[in-house]
Amino acid sequence: MSEIGSLLKEVIAKQKTFIVVTGGVCSSLGKGLLISSMGSLLKNSGYSVNVIKCDPYFNVDPGTMSPLVHGEVFVTDDGAETDLDLGHYERALGVHLSRESSVSSGQIYQSVLDGERKGKYLGRCIQIIPHVVDSIKERILKFALSKDAEFILIEIGGTVGDMEADVFLETIRQLKQDLGDHRLFHAHLSYVPLLSWLGEIKTKPTQHSVMMLKQAGLIPDGLFLRADREIECKAVDKVSNLCGVGRDFVFQVLTHNPIYNLFIDLYGQQIHKKLQKWFGIKDVKDSDMSEWQELVDRIMKEKKRVKIGMVVKYIGGNDTYVSVVQAVKSAAHHRDRSVDIIYIDSEKLERNDPKALEQLKTVAGIIVPGGFDERGIEGKVLAAKWARENNVPYLGLCLGMQILLIEFARHVVGFEDASSSEFSDTTSHPVIVPLEEQVDIKEMGGSMRLGAYPCTIVEGTRASKIYGENEVMERHRHRYEFNTKYTDDFVKSGAVFSGIYKEKGLVEITELNDHKFMIGCQFHPEFLSTPLKPHPLFKAFMDAALEGED
């Protein structure tokens, strides 16, 4: 028996079940949110779930892509640089995923070609079918067997009709056939536009999208109609009839604010019970969505608003800082506040743009998130200086901590030309330098300090009060770190290094004395914040921003 055959036999024996989500008509419909919704409904019905994302792009991972091209890069505990949808999955499902949950065409083709060089396919001509398809199957089946999960949720990135996604659709077609009846549920999310000049919903794009699926040998088991407003029964019946999908399995995925209302909406459509019945589960369980309902109720209440400024350099993409945005919102919701996030262009601050300066002066708190290269750096330093001098709460994330240290070095310690060696090779005070293991790095992809590392919290510090623990695990994505030869200079001037990676003596958290809240962390706490459990640093930052308001 072949390796794929053996894997299939084991998967069937262990009664693993699969839900695959594809997207039609256009991208950015919210396949990740749909996966998160279904996963949450199943998890809260008492089932164990896990998720894998298949991206058709040829990058090995999104780590070398600009966030303006592909959105935020989400980092897992084991150091994988992944698609931002894994962040959606983790926040909704309360699970920690790994690099196994992120598959790209680049990884698959690299694996096949590496195998060819090693002699794996001696005597044979390598082809899309069976070799590339089998490589994808192997990843999915091994993933399923390695996880203690009853439901494996799979998102196929991109849009049906994209040439580079065809191989993944063929993989799903074969898997559906290999696994047998009612082992793999195929959910197709498709856009149903509203023509504003007619005031009518149009289903033709969805019909065409399903036609393309049928050409690939797939008929979806469920249709999920993405729309801005409720679709009338007549249109739903039409889609069901023309696409060959049972009426009970045509669902509406409407635009919601907050987005967690989608979980409640799909619960109302009873998708969790219908999925259980489809898979032949006799003891159908209801889903306890009370925590999500309470969160939605809290968000929907009329309440005071707080204005938080994010000093950023990547302007123009909605998903560039998605984890930070969600972490800020979660912290605000925890305090029964609505939040207005003001994006302040750091390059405009550099030019002393009046509007950018006015934005900086009107916010209750300032966040400087991660980033790379020298563009816009001086604007971020200006923002840190404003926060320090005016006692405005400041939270620096990764680069944001380095900015805090550079500003402090220049204007408090007295090193006027202090900078990072990433930005200047002439500074006489490089307070930020490459990590020792980064000095001779040649390849850019996957070579940073990545993933979860322990951070020892110093007793008696603000960080200690915030965390309430002696050691925490936090996720990283950086090449540069504080230059510890300047430790004494900073401490004498009032800086406190309250979090340390003991194994190498690296500074993980910096805070300033005599300030309402000025903290920087070398890690990315936003990756561990969830709607139901905001990260302690974001909660403390929000508390400081709201101080005196209650």
Coordinates of C-alpha atoms in Angstrom, one line a residue:
M1 CA 0.0 0.0 0.0
S2 CA 1.3 3.5 -0.9
E3 CA 2.1 6.1 1.9
I4 CA -1.0 8.1 0.9
G5 CA -3.1 4.9 1.1
S6 CA -1.8 4.1 4.6
L7 CA -2.5 7.6 5.8
L8 CA -6.1 7.5 4.4
K9 CA -6.7 4.2 6.1
E10 CA -5.6 5.5 9.4
V11 CA -7.6 8.8 9.1
I12 CA -10.7 6.8 8.3
A13 CA -10.1 4.4 11.1
K14 CA -9.7 7.3 13.6
Q15 CA -13.0 8.8 12.2
K16 CA -11.5 12.1 11.4
T17 CA -13.9 14.6 9.7
F18 CA -13.1 17.5 7.5
I19 CA -14.7 20.9 6.6
V20 CA -13.2 22.7 3.7
V21 CA -14.0 26.3 2.9
T22 CA -13.4 27.8 -0.6
G23 CA -14.2 31.3 -1.8
G24 CA -15.9 32.6 -5.0
V25 CA -16.3 35.7 -7.0
C26 CA -13.6 37.8 -5.3
S27 CA -11.1 37.7 -2.5
S28 CA -11.4 39.2 1.0
L29 CA -14.9 37.8 1.6
G30 CA -14.0 36.5 5.1
K31 CA -13.2 32.8 4.6
G32 CA -11.1 33.0 7.8
L33 CA -13.9 34.5 9.7
L34 CA -16.3 31.8 8.4
I35 CA -13.9 29.1 9.5
S36 CA -13.6 30.8 12.9
S37 CA -17.3 31.0 13.2
M38 CA -17.9 27.3 12.3
G39 CA -15.0 26.2 14.5
S40 CA -16.3 28.2 17.4
L41 CA -19.8 26.8 17.1
L42 CA -18.5 23.2 16.9
K43 CA -16.0 23.8 19.8
N44 CA -18.8 25.2 22.0
S45 CA -20.9 22.1 21.1
G46 CA -18.3 20.0 22.8
Y47 CA -16.1 19.0 19.9
S48 CA -12.4 19.4 19.5
V49 CA -11.3 21.3 16.4
N50 CA -8.1 22.3 14.6
V51 CA -7.4 24.4 11.5
I52 CA -5.1 24.4 8.5
K53 CA -4.8 27.1 5.9
C54 CA -3.7 26.4 2.3
D55 CA -2.4 29.5 0.4
P56 CA -1.8 29.3 -3.3
Y57 CA 1.0 31.9 -3.5
F58 CA 4.5 30.7 -4.3
N59 CA 6.2 32.3 -1.4
V60 CA 7.3 29.7 1.2
D61 CA 5.6 31.9 3.8
P62 CA 4.4 35.6 3.9
G63 CA 7.4 36.6 6.1
T64 CA 9.2 38.5 3.3
M65 CA 6.0 40.1 1.9
S66 CA 5.1 43.7 2.6
P67 CA 2.1 44.0 5.0
L68 CA 0.7 46.4 2.3
V69 CA 0.7 43.4 -0.1
H70 CA -0.6 40.6 2.1
G71 CA -1.5 42.1 5.4
E72 CA 0.0 41.3 8.8
V73 CA 2.4 38.5 9.3
F74 CA 1.1 36.4 12.2
V75 CA 3.7 34.4 14.2
T76 CA 3.0 31.1 16.0
D77 CA 4.6 29.8 19.2
D78 CA 6.9 27.6 17.2
G79 CA 8.2 30.5 15.1
A80 CA 6.2 30.2 11.8
E81 CA 5.5 33.4 9.9
T82 CA 2.0 32.8 8.7
D83 CA -1.1 34.3 7.1
L84 CA -3.1 36.7 9.2
D85 CA -6.1 34.2 9.1
L86 CA -4.3 32.1 11.6
G87 CA -4.7 35.0 14.0
H88 CA -8.4 35.0 13.4
Y89 CA -8.5 31.2 14.1
E90 CA -6.5 31.6 17.4
R91 CA -8.6 34.5 18.6
A92 CA -11.9 32.8 17.9
L93 CA -11.0 29.2 19.0
G94 CA -8.7 29.9 21.9
V95 CA -6.1 27.5 20.5
H96 CA -2.4 27.9 19.8
L97 CA -1.6 26.8 16.2
S98 CA 1.8 25.8 14.8
R99 CA 3.7 25.9 11.5
E100 CA 1.8 22.8 10.5
S101 CA -1.3 24.9 10.1
S102 CA 0.2 27.0 7.4
V103 CA 0.7 25.5 3.9
S104 CA 1.7 27.4 0.8
S105 CA 2.2 26.4 -2.9
G106 CA 5.8 27.5 -2.3
Q107 CA 6.3 24.9 0.5
I108 CA 4.6 22.1 -1.6
Y109 CA 6.6 22.7 -4.8
Q110 CA 9.8 23.1 -2.8
S111 CA 9.1 19.8 -1.1
V112 CA 8.5 18.0 -4.4
L113 CA 11.6 19.4 -6.0
D114 CA 13.8 18.6 -3.0
G115 CA 12.4 15.1 -3.2
E116 CA 13.3 14.9 -6.9
R117 CA 16.9 16.0 -6.2
K118 CA 17.2 13.3 -3.4
G119 CA 16.0 10.6 -5.8
K120 CA 12.5 10.1 -4.4
Y121 CA 11.0 9.9 -7.9
L122 CA 13.7 8.1 -9.7
G123 CA 12.7 6.9 -13.1
R124 CA 9.5 9.0 -13.1
C125 CA 8.4 12.2 -14.6
I126 CA 7.2 14.6 -11.9
Q127 CA 3.7 15.9 -12.6
I128 CA 1.0 18.0 -10.9
I129 CA -1.1 14.8 -10.7
P130 CA -0.2 12.7 -8.8
H131 CA 3.0 14.1 -7.3
V132 CA 2.1 17.7 -6.3
V133 CA -1.5 16.7 -5.3
D134 CA -0.2 13.8 -3.3
S135 CA 2.2 16.1 -1.5
I136 CA -0.7 18.4 -0.4
K137 CA -2.7 15.3 0.6
E138 CA 0.1 14.1 2.7
R139 CA 0.4 17.5 4.5
I140 CA -3.4 17.5 5.2
L141 CA -3.6 13.9 6.3
K142 CA -0.5 14.0 8.5
F143 CA -1.9 17.2 10.1
A144 CA -5.2 15.5 10.9
L145 CA -3.4 12.5 12.4
S146 CA -1.1 14.6 14.5
K147 CA -3.9 16.6 16.1
D148 CA -6.3 15.4 18.8
A149 CA -9.2 16.9 17.0
E150 CA -12.5 15.5 15.8
F151 CA -13.0 18.2 13.2
I152 CA -10.2 19.4 10.9
L153 CA -11.1 22.8 9.3
I154 CA -9.3 23.7 6.0
E155 CA -9.3 27.0 4.3
I156 CA -8.3 27.2 0.7
G157 CA -6.9 30.7 0.1
G158 CA -7.6 32.8 -2.9
T159 CA -10.7 32.6 -5.2
V160 CA -12.1 29.8 -7.3
G161 CA -10.9 30.4 -10.8
D162 CA -7.4 31.5 -9.8
M163 CA -5.0 29.4 -11.8
E164 CA -2.6 28.8 -8.9
A165 CA -5.4 27.4 -6.7
D166 CA -6.5 24.7 -9.1
V167 CA -4.1 22.1 -7.6
F168 CA -5.7 22.6 -4.2
L169 CA -9.2 22.1 -5.6
E170 CA -8.1 18.9 -7.3
T171 CA -6.7 17.8 -4.0
I172 CA -10.0 18.4 -2.3
R173 CA -11.8 16.6 -5.1
Q174 CA -9.6 13.5 -4.6
L175 CA -9.8 13.6 -0.8
K176 CA -13.6 13.8 -0.9
Q177 CA -13.6 10.7 -3.1
D178 CA -10.9 8.9 -1.1
L179 CA -12.5 9.5 2.3
G180 CA -16.0 8.3 1.3
D181 CA -19.4 9.6 1.9
H182 CA -20.0 12.3 4.5
R183 CA -16.4 12.5 5.7
L184 CA -15.6 15.9 4.0
F185 CA -18.0 18.8 4.0
H186 CA -17.3 21.4 1.3
A187 CA -18.5 24.9 2.2
H188 CA -18.3 27.5 -0.6
L189 CA -18.4 31.2 0.4
S190 CA -19.5 33.4 -2.5
Y191 CA -20.3 37.0 -2.9
V192 CA -23.8 38.1 -3.7
P193 CA -23.7 41.8 -4.8
L194 CA -26.3 44.4 -4.3
L195 CA -26.7 46.6 -7.3
S196 CA -27.5 49.9 -5.6
W197 CA -28.8 51.6 -8.8
L198 CA -31.5 48.8 -9.0
G199 CA -31.8 48.0 -5.3
E200 CA -31.5 44.3 -6.3
I201 CA -29.4 41.3 -5.1
K202 CA -27.8 39.5 -8.0
T203 CA -27.0 35.7 -7.7
K204 CA -25.4 35.3 -11.2
P205 CA -21.8 35.7 -9.9
T206 CA -22.4 32.9 -7.4
Q207 CA -23.9 30.7 -10.1
H208 CA -20.8 31.2 -12.2
S209 CA -18.5 30.5 -9.3
V210 CA -20.2 27.2 -8.6
M211 CA -20.0 26.4 -12.3
M212 CA -16.2 26.7 -12.1
L213 CA -16.2 24.4 -9.1
K214 CA -18.2 21.9 -11.1
Q215 CA -15.7 22.1 -13.9
A216 CA -13.1 21.1 -11.3
G217 CA -15.2 18.1 -10.3
L218 CA -16.6 19.7 -7.1
I219 CA -20.2 20.3 -6.1
P220 CA -20.3 22.2 -2.7
D221 CA -22.2 20.6 0.1
G222 CA -23.1 24.0 1.6
L223 CA -23.3 27.5 0.1
F224 CA -22.6 30.5 2.2
L225 CA -23.9 33.7 0.6
R226 CA -21.8 36.8 1.5
A227 CA -23.9 39.9 1.4
D228 CA -24.4 43.3 3.1
R229 CA -28.1 42.8 3.7
E230 CA -30.4 39.9 4.2
I231 CA -31.2 38.0 1.0
E232 CA -34.9 37.3 0.3
C233 CA -36.2 33.7 0.2
K234 CA -36.9 33.8 -3.5
A235 CA -33.2 34.5 -4.3
V236 CA -32.0 31.8 -1.9
D237 CA -34.3 29.3 -3.5
K238 CA -33.0 30.2 -6.9
V239 CA -29.4 29.8 -5.8
S240 CA -30.2 26.4 -4.3
N241 CA -31.9 25.2 -7.4
L242 CA -29.4 26.4 -10.0
C243 CA -26.3 25.4 -8.0
G244 CA -27.6 22.0 -6.9
V245 CA -27.2 22.6 -3.2
G246 CA -30.0 21.6 -0.8
R247 CA -32.0 24.6 0.5
D248 CA -31.2 23.6 4.1
F249 CA -27.5 24.1 3.4
V250 CA -27.7 27.6 1.9
F251 CA -26.7 30.0 4.6
Q252 CA -26.4 33.8 4.7
V253 CA -23.1 35.3 5.8
L254 CA -24.0 39.0 6.4
T255 CA -21.8 42.0 7.2
H256 CA -21.9 42.4 11.0
N257 CA -20.6 45.0 13.4
P258 CA -19.1 43.7 15.6
I259 CA -17.9 40.8 13.6
Y260 CA -18.6 38.4 16.5
N261 CA -22.3 38.9 15.7
L262 CA -21.6 36.5 12.7
F263 CA -21.1 33.7 15.3
I264 CA -24.5 34.4 16.8
D265 CA -26.2 34.8 13.4
L266 CA -24.8 31.4 12.2
Y267 CA -25.9 29.9 15.5
G268 CA -29.4 31.1 14.7
Q269 CA -29.2 29.4 11.3
Q270 CA -28.4 26.2 13.2
I271 CA -25.3 25.4 11.1
H272 CA -23.7 23.5 14.0
K273 CA -26.6 21.1 14.3
K274 CA -26.9 20.7 10.5
L275 CA -23.2 19.9 10.2
Q276 CA -23.5 17.3 13.0
K277 CA -26.5 15.7 11.2
W278 CA -24.6 15.8 7.8
F279 CA -21.7 13.9 9.4
G280 CA -24.1 11.3 10.7
I281 CA -23.7 12.2 14.4
K282 CA -26.8 10.8 16.2
D283 CA -26.5 12.7 19.4
V284 CA -26.7 16.2 18.1
K285 CA -25.4 18.8 20.6
D286 CA -26.4 22.4 20.9
S287 CA -23.7 25.1 21.1
D288 CA -23.2 27.3 24.2
M289 CA -22.4 30.7 22.7
S290 CA -23.2 32.6 25.9
E291 CA -19.7 34.1 26.2
W292 CA -19.8 35.5 22.7
Q293 CA -23.4 36.7 23.2
E294 CA -22.3 38.5 26.4
L295 CA -19.4 40.1 24.5
V296 CA -21.6 41.2 21.7
D297 CA -24.1 42.7 24.1
R298 CA -21.4 44.6 25.9
I299 CA -20.0 46.0 22.7
M300 CA -23.5 47.0 21.4
K301 CA -24.3 49.0 24.5
E302 CA -24.2 52.8 24.1
K303 CA -21.0 53.9 25.9
K304 CA -18.3 56.5 26.1
R305 CA -15.5 56.5 23.5
V306 CA -11.8 56.6 23.9
K307 CA -9.3 57.8 21.2
I308 CA -6.1 55.8 20.8
G309 CA -3.4 56.9 18.3
M310 CA -1.3 54.3 16.4
V311 CA 1.8 55.9 14.9
V312 CA 2.3 53.8 11.8
K313 CA 4.3 53.7 8.5
Y314 CA 2.3 51.1 6.5
I315 CA -0.6 53.2 5.4
G316 CA -3.2 52.0 2.9
G317 CA -4.0 48.4 4.0
N318 CA -6.9 47.4 6.3
D319 CA -5.2 44.3 7.6
T320 CA -1.7 45.7 8.1
Y321 CA -2.0 45.9 11.9
V322 CA -5.1 43.6 12.4
S323 CA -3.9 41.9 15.6
V324 CA -3.0 45.2 17.3
V325 CA -6.3 46.7 16.3
Q326 CA -8.2 43.7 17.7
A327 CA -6.1 43.7 20.9
V328 CA -6.9 47.4 21.4
K329 CA -10.6 46.9 20.8
S330 CA -10.7 43.9 23.2
A331 CA -9.1 46.0 25.9
A332 CA -11.5 48.8 25.4
H333 CA -14.5 46.4 25.4
H334 CA -13.2 45.0 28.7
R335 CA -13.6 48.5 30.2
D336 CA -17.0 49.0 28.6
R337 CA -15.6 51.6 26.1
S338 CA -15.8 52.0 22.4
V339 CA -12.5 52.9 20.8
D340 CA -11.6 55.2 17.9
I341 CA -8.2 54.2 16.5
I342 CA -6.5 57.1 14.9
Y343 CA -3.8 56.1 12.4
I344 CA -1.0 58.8 12.6
D345 CA 1.4 58.7 9.6
S346 CA 4.9 58.8 11.1
E347 CA 6.4 60.3 7.9
K348 CA 4.0 63.2 8.2
L349 CA 5.1 63.7 11.8
E350 CA 8.7 63.8 10.6
R351 CA 7.7 66.7 8.3
N352 CA 5.8 68.4 11.2
D353 CA 2.6 68.1 9.3
P354 CA 0.0 70.2 11.3
K355 CA -2.8 67.7 11.0
A356 CA -0.6 64.8 12.1
L357 CA 0.7 66.8 15.1
E358 CA -2.8 67.7 16.1
Q359 CA -3.8 64.1 15.9
L360 CA -1.0 63.2 18.3
K361 CA -2.1 65.8 20.8
T362 CA -5.7 64.7 20.9
V363 CA -5.4 61.0 21.7
A364 CA -5.6 59.4 25.2
G365 CA -2.9 56.9 24.5
I366 CA -0.2 56.2 21.9
I367 CA 0.9 52.8 20.4
V368 CA 3.9 52.4 18.2
P369 CA 3.7 48.9 16.6
G370 CA 6.4 46.8 14.8
G371 CA 8.0 47.6 11.5
F372 CA 11.3 47.5 9.6
D373 CA 13.8 50.0 8.0
E374 CA 14.4 53.6 8.6
R375 CA 11.4 55.1 6.8
G376 CA 9.3 57.2 9.3
I377 CA 11.5 56.4 12.3
E378 CA 12.0 60.0 13.3
G379 CA 8.3 60.6 13.4
K380 CA 7.9 57.7 15.8
V381 CA 10.7 59.1 18.0
L382 CA 8.8 62.4 18.0
A383 CA 5.7 60.6 19.1
A384 CA 7.6 58.8 21.9
K385 CA 9.0 62.1 23.1
W386 CA 5.6 63.7 23.1
A387 CA 4.2 60.8 25.2
R388 CA 7.1 60.9 27.7
E389 CA 7.1 64.7 28.2
N390 CA 3.3 65.0 28.4
N391 CA 2.6 61.9 30.5
V392 CA 0.5 60.3 27.8
P393 CA 0.3 56.5 28.0
Y394 CA 2.6 54.8 25.5
L395 CA 2.8 51.2 24.5
G396 CA 5.7 50.2 22.2
L397 CA 5.5 46.9 20.4
C398 CA 8.8 45.3 19.1
L399 CA 10.1 48.3 17.1
G400 CA 8.1 50.5 19.4
M401 CA 10.3 49.5 22.4
Q402 CA 13.4 50.3 20.4
I403 CA 11.9 53.7 19.6
L404 CA 11.2 54.3 23.3
L405 CA 14.9 53.5 24.1
I406 CA 16.3 55.7 21.2
E407 CA 14.2 58.7 22.3
F408 CA 15.1 58.2 26.0
A409 CA 18.8 57.9 25.1
R410 CA 18.8 61.1 23.1
H411 CA 16.7 63.4 25.4
V412 CA 17.2 61.9 28.9
V413 CA 20.5 60.0 29.0
G414 CA 22.2 62.6 26.8
F415 CA 23.3 60.6 23.8
E416 CA 22.2 63.1 21.1
D417 CA 22.9 61.0 18.1
A418 CA 21.7 57.7 19.6
S419 CA 20.0 55.4 17.1
S420 CA 19.8 51.8 15.9
S421 CA 22.4 50.3 13.7
E422 CA 19.5 49.2 11.5
F423 CA 18.9 52.9 10.7
S424 CA 22.4 54.5 11.0
D425 CA 25.9 53.1 10.5
T426 CA 27.5 56.4 11.7
T427 CA 25.9 56.8 15.2
S428 CA 28.3 57.0 18.1
H429 CA 25.7 55.4 20.4
P430 CA 24.1 52.4 18.8
V431 CA 21.7 51.6 21.6
I432 CA 19.9 49.1 19.4
V433 CA 22.1 46.4 17.7
P434 CA 21.6 43.1 15.8
L435 CA 21.2 40.0 17.9
E436 CA 24.5 38.0 18.0
E437 CA 23.0 35.2 15.8
Q438 CA 21.7 37.7 13.3
V439 CA 25.1 39.3 12.4
D440 CA 26.0 36.9 9.6
I441 CA 22.5 36.1 8.3
K442 CA 22.4 36.0 4.5
E443 CA 18.9 34.6 3.8
M444 CA 16.0 36.9 4.8
G445 CA 13.1 34.4 4.9
G446 CA 12.4 32.7 8.2
S447 CA 15.7 33.8 9.7
M448 CA 14.7 36.3 12.4
R449 CA 14.3 35.5 16.1
L450 CA 10.8 34.0 15.8
G451 CA 8.3 32.4 18.1
A452 CA 7.7 32.1 21.8
Y453 CA 10.5 32.6 24.4
P454 CA 10.3 32.9 28.2
C455 CA 10.4 36.3 29.7
T456 CA 11.4 36.6 33.4
I457 CA 9.5 39.4 35.1
V458 CA 11.4 41.5 37.6
E459 CA 9.7 41.7 41.0
G460 CA 8.4 45.1 42.2
T461 CA 8.1 46.5 38.7
R462 CA 5.0 47.7 36.9
A463 CA 5.3 44.7 34.6
S464 CA 5.1 42.5 37.6
K465 CA 1.9 44.1 38.7
I466 CA 0.4 43.8 35.2
Y467 CA 1.2 40.1 34.7
G468 CA 1.0 38.9 38.3
E469 CA 3.5 36.1 37.2
N470 CA 7.2 35.6 37.5
E471 CA 7.6 34.2 34.0
V472 CA 5.6 34.5 30.8
M473 CA 5.9 33.2 27.3
E474 CA 5.6 35.8 24.5
R475 CA 6.0 35.7 20.7
H476 CA 8.8 37.4 18.9
R477 CA 9.7 38.6 15.4
H478 CA 12.8 40.7 15.3
R479 CA 16.5 40.9 14.4
Y480 CA 17.6 43.8 16.7
E481 CA 17.7 44.2 20.4
F482 CA 18.8 46.7 23.1
N483 CA 22.6 47.0 23.4
T484 CA 23.1 45.9 27.0
K485 CA 26.5 47.8 27.3
Y486 CA 24.3 50.9 27.9
T487 CA 22.3 49.3 30.7
D488 CA 23.9 51.3 33.5
D489 CA 23.4 54.6 31.7
F490 CA 19.7 53.9 31.2
V491 CA 19.1 52.7 34.7
K492 CA 20.8 55.8 36.3
S493 CA 18.5 58.0 34.1
G494 CA 15.3 56.3 35.3
A495 CA 14.7 53.4 32.9
V496 CA 13.6 50.0 34.3
F497 CA 14.3 46.8 32.5
S498 CA 11.5 44.8 33.9
G499 CA 11.5 41.8 31.6
I500 CA 14.6 39.7 30.7
Y501 CA 15.3 36.7 28.6
K502 CA 17.7 35.2 31.1
E503 CA 19.4 32.7 28.8
K504 CA 21.0 35.4 26.8
G505 CA 20.4 38.5 29.0
L506 CA 18.2 40.2 26.5
V507 CA 15.9 43.0 27.4
E508 CA 12.3 42.0 26.8
I509 CA 10.3 44.8 28.6
T510 CA 11.3 48.4 29.4
E511 CA 9.4 50.8 31.5
L512 CA 10.0 54.4 32.7
N513 CA 9.7 55.6 36.3
D514 CA 7.6 58.6 37.1
H515 CA 5.3 58.2 34.1
K516 CA 1.6 57.2 34.0
F517 CA 2.4 54.3 31.6
M518 CA 5.4 54.2 29.3
I519 CA 6.2 50.6 28.5
G520 CA 7.9 48.9 25.6
C521 CA 8.2 45.2 24.9
Q522 CA 10.4 43.5 22.4
F523 CA 7.8 40.9 21.7
H524 CA 4.3 41.0 20.1
P525 CA 1.7 40.7 22.9
E526 CA -1.1 41.3 20.3
F527 CA -0.6 37.8 19.0
L528 CA -1.8 36.3 22.3
S529 CA -4.7 38.7 22.9
T530 CA -8.2 37.4 22.3
P531 CA -11.7 39.0 22.3
L532 CA -12.7 37.0 25.4
K533 CA -9.3 37.4 27.2
P534 CA -7.5 40.7 26.4
H535 CA -3.7 40.6 26.9
P536 CA -2.6 42.0 30.2
L537 CA -0.3 44.7 28.6
F538 CA -3.2 46.0 26.5
K539 CA -5.6 46.0 29.4
A540 CA -3.1 48.0 31.6
F541 CA -2.5 50.4 28.7
M542 CA -6.2 51.0 28.3
D543 CA -6.6 51.4 32.1
A544 CA -4.0 54.1 32.0
A545 CA -5.6 55.8 29.0
L546 CA -8.9 55.9 30.8
E547 CA -7.5 57.0 34.2
G548 CA -9.6 59.7 35.8
E549 CA -12.5 59.2 33.4
D550 CA -14.7 56.9 35.5

